[in-house]
Coordinates of C-alpha atoms in Angstrom, one line a residue:
X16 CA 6.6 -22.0 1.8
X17 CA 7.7 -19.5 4.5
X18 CA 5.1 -17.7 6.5
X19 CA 5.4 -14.4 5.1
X20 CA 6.5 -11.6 6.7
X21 CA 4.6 -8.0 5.8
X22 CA 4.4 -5.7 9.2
X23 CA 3.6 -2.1 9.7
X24 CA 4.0 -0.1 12.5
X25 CA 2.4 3.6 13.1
X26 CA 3.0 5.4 16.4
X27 CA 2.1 9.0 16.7
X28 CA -1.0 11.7 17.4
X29 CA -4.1 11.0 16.2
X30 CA -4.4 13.7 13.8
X31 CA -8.1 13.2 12.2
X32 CA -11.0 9.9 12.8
X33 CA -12.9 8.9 10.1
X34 CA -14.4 6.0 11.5
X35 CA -18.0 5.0 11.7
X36 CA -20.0 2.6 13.0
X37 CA -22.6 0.7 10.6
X38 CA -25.0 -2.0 10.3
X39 CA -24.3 -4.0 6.9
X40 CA -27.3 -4.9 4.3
X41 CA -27.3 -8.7 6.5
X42 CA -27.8 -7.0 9.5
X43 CA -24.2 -7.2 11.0
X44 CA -23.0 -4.3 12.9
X45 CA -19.6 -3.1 12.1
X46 CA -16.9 -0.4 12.8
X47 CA -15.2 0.4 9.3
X48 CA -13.2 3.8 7.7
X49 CA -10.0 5.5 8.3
X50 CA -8.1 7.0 11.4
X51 CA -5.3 9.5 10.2
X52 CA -1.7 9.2 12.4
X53 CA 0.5 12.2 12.3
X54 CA 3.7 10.6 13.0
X55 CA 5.6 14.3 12.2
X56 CA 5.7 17.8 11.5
X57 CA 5.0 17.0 7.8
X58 CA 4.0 13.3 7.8
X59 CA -0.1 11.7 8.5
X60 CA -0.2 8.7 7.7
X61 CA -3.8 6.7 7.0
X62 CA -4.8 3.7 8.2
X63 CA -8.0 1.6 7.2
X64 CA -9.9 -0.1 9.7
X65 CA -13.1 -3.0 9.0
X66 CA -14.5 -5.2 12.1
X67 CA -17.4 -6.7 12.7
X68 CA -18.9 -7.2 16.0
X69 CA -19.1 -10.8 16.1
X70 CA -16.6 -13.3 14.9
X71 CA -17.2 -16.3 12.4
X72 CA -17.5 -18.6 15.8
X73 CA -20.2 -16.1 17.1
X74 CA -17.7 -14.3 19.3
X75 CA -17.4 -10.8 20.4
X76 CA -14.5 -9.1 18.7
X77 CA -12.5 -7.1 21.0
X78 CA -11.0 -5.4 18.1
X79 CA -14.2 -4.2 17.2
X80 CA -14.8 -3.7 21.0
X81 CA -11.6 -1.2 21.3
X82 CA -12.2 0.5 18.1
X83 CA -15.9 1.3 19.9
X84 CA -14.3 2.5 23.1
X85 CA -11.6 4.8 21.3
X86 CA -14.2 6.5 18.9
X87 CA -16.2 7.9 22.2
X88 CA -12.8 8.8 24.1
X89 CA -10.0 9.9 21.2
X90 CA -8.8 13.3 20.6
X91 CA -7.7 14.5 17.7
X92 CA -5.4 17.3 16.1
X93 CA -7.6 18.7 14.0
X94 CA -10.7 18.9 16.4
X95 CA -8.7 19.0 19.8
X96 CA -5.4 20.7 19.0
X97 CA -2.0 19.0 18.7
X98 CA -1.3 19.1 23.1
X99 CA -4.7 17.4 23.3
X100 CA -4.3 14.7 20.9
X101 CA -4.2 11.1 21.7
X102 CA -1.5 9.3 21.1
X103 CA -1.7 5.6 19.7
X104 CA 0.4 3.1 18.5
X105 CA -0.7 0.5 16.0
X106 CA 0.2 -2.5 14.3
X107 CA -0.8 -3.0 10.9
X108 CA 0.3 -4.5 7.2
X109 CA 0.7 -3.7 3.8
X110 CA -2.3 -4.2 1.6
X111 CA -3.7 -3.3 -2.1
X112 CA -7.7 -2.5 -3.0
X113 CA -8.3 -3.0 -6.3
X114 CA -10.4 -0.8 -8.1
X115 CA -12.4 -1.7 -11.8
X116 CA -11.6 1.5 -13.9
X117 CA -14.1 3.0 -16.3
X118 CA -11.4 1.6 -19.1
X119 CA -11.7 -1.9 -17.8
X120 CA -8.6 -2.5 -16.2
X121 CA -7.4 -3.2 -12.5
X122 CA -5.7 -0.9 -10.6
X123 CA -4.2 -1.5 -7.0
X124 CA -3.8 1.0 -4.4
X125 CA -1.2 0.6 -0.9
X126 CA -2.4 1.0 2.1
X127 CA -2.2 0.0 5.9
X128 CA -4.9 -2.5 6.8
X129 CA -5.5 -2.1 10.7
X130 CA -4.4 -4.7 13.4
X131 CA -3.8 -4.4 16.9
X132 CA -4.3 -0.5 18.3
X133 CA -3.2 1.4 21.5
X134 CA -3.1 4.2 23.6
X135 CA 0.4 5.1 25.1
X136 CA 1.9 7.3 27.6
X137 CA 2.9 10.7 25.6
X138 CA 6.0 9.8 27.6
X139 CA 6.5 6.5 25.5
X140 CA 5.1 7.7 22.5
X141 CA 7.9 6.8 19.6
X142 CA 6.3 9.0 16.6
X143 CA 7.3 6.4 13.5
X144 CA 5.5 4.9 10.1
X145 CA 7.9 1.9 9.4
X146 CA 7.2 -1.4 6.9
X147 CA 8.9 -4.9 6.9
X148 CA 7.9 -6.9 3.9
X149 CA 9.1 -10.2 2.0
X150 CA 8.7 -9.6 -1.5
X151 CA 9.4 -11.0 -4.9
X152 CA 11.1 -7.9 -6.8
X153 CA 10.0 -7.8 -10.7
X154 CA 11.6 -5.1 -11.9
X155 CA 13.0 -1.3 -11.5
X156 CA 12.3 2.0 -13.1
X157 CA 13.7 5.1 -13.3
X158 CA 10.4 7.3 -13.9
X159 CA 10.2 10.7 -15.7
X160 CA 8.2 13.6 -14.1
X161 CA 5.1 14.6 -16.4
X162 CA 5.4 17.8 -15.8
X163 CA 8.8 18.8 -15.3
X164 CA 10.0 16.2 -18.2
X165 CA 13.0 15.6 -15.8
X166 CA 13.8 12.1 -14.3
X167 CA 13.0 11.7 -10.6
X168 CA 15.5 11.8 -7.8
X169 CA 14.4 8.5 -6.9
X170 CA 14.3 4.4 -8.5
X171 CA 10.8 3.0 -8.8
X172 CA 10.9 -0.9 -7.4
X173 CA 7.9 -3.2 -8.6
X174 CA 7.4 -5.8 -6.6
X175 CA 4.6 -8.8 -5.2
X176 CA 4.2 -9.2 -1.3
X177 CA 2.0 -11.0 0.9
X178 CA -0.5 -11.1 2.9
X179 CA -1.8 -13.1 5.8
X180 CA -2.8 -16.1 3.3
X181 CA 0.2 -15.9 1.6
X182 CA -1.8 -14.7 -1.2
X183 CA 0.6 -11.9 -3.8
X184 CA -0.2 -8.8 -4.4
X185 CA 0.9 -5.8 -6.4
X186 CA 3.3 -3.1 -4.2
X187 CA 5.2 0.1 -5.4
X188 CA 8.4 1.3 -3.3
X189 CA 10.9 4.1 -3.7
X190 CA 14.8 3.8 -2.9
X191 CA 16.2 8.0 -2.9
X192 CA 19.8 6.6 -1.3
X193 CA 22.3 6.6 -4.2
X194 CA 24.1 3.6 -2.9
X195 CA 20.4 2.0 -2.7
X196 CA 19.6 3.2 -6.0
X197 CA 22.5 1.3 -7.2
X198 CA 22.0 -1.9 -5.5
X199 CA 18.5 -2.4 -6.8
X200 CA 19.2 -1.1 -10.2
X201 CA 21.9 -3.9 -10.5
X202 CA 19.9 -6.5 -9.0
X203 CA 18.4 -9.5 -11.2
X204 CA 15.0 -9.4 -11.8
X205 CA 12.0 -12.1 -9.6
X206 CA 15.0 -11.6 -6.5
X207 CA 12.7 -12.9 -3.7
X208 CA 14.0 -11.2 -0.5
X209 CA 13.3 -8.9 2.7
X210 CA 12.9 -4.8 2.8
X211 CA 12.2 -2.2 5.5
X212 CA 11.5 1.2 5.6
X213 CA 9.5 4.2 6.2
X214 CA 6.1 5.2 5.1
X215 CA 6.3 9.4 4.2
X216 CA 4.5 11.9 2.3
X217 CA 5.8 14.0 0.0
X218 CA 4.8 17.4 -1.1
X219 CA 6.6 17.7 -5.0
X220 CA 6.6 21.2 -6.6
X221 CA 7.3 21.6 -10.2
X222 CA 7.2 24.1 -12.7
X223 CA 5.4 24.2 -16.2
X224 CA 6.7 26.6 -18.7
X225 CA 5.0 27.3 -21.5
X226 CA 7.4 29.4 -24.0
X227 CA 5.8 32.5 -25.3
X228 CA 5.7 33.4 -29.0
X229 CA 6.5 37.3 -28.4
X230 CA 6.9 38.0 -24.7
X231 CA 7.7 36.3 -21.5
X232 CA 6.9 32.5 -21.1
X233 CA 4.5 31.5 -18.5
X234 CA 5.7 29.9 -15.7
X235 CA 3.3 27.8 -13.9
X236 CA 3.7 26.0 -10.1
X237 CA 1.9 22.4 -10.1
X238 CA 1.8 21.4 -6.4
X239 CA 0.7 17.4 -5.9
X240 CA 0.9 15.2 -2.6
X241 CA 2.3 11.5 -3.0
X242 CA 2.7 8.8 -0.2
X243 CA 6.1 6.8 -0.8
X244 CA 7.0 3.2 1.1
X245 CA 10.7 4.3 1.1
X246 CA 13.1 1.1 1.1
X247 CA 16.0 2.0 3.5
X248 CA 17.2 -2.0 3.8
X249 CA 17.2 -4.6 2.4
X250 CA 18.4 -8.3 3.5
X251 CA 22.5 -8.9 2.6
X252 CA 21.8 -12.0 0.7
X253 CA 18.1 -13.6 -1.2
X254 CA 16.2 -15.9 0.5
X255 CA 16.6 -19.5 -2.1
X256 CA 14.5 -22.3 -2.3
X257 CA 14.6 -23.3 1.2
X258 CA 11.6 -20.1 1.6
X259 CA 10.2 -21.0 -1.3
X260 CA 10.4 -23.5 -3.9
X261 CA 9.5 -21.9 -7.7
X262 CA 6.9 -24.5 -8.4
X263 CA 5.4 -22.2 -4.9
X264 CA 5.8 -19.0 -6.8
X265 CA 4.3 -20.3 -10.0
X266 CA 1.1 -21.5 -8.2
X267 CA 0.9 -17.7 -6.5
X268 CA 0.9 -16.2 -9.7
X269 CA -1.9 -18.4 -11.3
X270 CA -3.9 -18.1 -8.3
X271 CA -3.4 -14.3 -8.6
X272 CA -4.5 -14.4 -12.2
X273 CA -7.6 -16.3 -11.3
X274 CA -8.5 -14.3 -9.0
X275 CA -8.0 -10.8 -10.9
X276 CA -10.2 -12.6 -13.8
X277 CA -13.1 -13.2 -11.5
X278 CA -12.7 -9.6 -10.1
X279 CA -12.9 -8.4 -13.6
X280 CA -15.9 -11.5 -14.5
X281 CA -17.2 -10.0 -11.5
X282 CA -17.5 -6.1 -12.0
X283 CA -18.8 -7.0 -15.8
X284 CA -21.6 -8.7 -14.4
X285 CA -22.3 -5.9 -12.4
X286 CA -22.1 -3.8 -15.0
X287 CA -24.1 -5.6 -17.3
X288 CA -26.8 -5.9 -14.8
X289 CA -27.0 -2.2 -14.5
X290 CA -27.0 -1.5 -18.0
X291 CA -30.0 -3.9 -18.3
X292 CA -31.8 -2.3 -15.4
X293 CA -31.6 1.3 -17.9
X294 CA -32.3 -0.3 -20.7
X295 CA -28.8 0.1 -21.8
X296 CA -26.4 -2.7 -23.9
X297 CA -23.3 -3.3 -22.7
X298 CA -21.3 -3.6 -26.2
X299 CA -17.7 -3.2 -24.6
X300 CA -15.2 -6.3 -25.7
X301 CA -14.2 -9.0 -23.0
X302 CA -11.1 -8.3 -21.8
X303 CA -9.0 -10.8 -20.0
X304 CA -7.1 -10.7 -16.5
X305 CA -3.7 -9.3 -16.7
X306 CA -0.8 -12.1 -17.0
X307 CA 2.2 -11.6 -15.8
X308 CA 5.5 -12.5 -18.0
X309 CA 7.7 -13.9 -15.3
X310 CA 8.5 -16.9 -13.6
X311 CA 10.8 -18.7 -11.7
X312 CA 13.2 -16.9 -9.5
X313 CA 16.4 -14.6 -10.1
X314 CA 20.5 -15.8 -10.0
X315 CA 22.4 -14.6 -6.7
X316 CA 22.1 -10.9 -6.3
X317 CA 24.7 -8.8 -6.2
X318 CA 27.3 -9.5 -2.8
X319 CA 26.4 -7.8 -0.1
X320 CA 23.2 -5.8 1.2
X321 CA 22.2 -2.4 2.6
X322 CA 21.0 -0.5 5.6
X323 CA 21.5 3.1 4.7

């Protein structure tokens, strides 16, 4: 199997720190939390930072060494003012958290997992919140609006990447180019391949009527943020079984279902365990891991790629 590719890079202002340094429960000291990038006018982007002190050798980690410096001389937007604010450039990757829902299912959440971070000249600053990921596409949707009822201006693409381990793991992108939106709505399903794009948030206004029996219908303005990985390219042809055989794939899918069914084992236990310490019973039913219903990998896509 290929080493995988799955990059991020974020260059901009440092609009807001929310990092902190810690001591853990074992007594290892550590620099964890978020540090917010404004990259434009409209755009901040997060990205999530965890480093210990030591390494595993017994090291010092100079990650966890320049996070310490920045903290004590960053500025940022919000405290410092936008002329003030220090501009930094980092390298970091796509990642999902997932989180053990009240209703007993997994839920995975993007974000950008910290690397490598510097300060640049303002002069070489390249404001910019771009992704490069190989990924195994599942499937496309074209989603309807709650609200509105109206189908969004943009295709939903489901897919697996990769982290540093090779490991899968769940990722949502958006395609709004029509010519995109075309491309990936005619390609074949489990198409293993490359995409880049840009990270952005989005601001989407709708409006709620509610039709009035004897008068004029209420009109109602829902306002919601959303944070879109926003595929602008994507390779000309698949990657084949040279990158990746399907008896590869097939083992990355079990080993993702084993591990999703000891997360789940995992967070029962813990429930159960705090039931037990309030004299509670945990009565729920066991619930197993989610499986996934594909295998093996897609026919030739559709000639010729994008870059739009």
């Amino acid at each position: 199997m290929k080493k995988m590719i799955n990059k991020v890079t974020v260059e901009g202002l440092a609009y807001e720190s929310k990092l902190v340094a810690k001591v853990s429960k074992n007594g290892k000291e550590y620099i964890g939390g978020e540090l917010f990038i404004l990259t434009s006018e409209d755009n901040v982007v997060p990205v999530s930072f965890f480093e210990f002190k030591m390494t595993n050798a017994g090291a010092e980690n100079k990650k966890y060494a320049d996070l310490l410096k920045l903290m004590s001389t960053m500025k940022t937007v919000l405290v410092d003012g936008k002329e003030n604010a220090t501009p930094l450039s980092i390298k970091s990757s796509n990642l999902t958290a997932d989180e053990y829902s009240k209703d007993e299912q997994v839920r995975s959440f993007a974000k950008q997992q910290g690397g490598f971070i510097n300060v640049v000249p303002a002069t070489k600053l390249n404001p910019k919140a771009t992704f490069e990921n190989d990924v195994m596409i599942t499937n496309t949707i074209r989603e309807i609006d709650p609200v509105s009822g109206e189908e969004r201006p943009y295709l939903t693409v489901k897919a697996f990447i990769f982290n540093w381990a090779n490991e899968i793991i769940p990722m949502t992108f958006a395609v709004h180019n029509p010519k995109g939106i075309e491309y990936f709505e005619n390609m074949a399903p489990n198409t293993f391949t490359k995409v880049w794009g840009n990270i952005v948030s989005l601001t989407v206004k709708t409006q709620k009527i509610t039709e009035n029996a004897f008068g004029e219908a209420l009109v109602e303005e829902v306002e919601r943020s959303t944070k879109q990985w926003v595929i602008t390219g994507t390779n000309t042809i698949a990657y084949d079984e040279e990158q990746m055989t399907v008896e590869e794939w097939q083992k990355c899918l079990a080993n993702r279902q084993l591990k999703q069914a000891d997360y789940i084992k995992a967070e029962k236990d813990r429930a159960m365990m705090k039931a037990q310490g309030q004299g509670q019973i945990n009565t729920a039913p066991a619930q197993g891991a989610n499986n996934n219903g594909f295998g093996g990998f897609a026919a030739a896509t559709p000639a010729g790629g994008f870059n739009f």
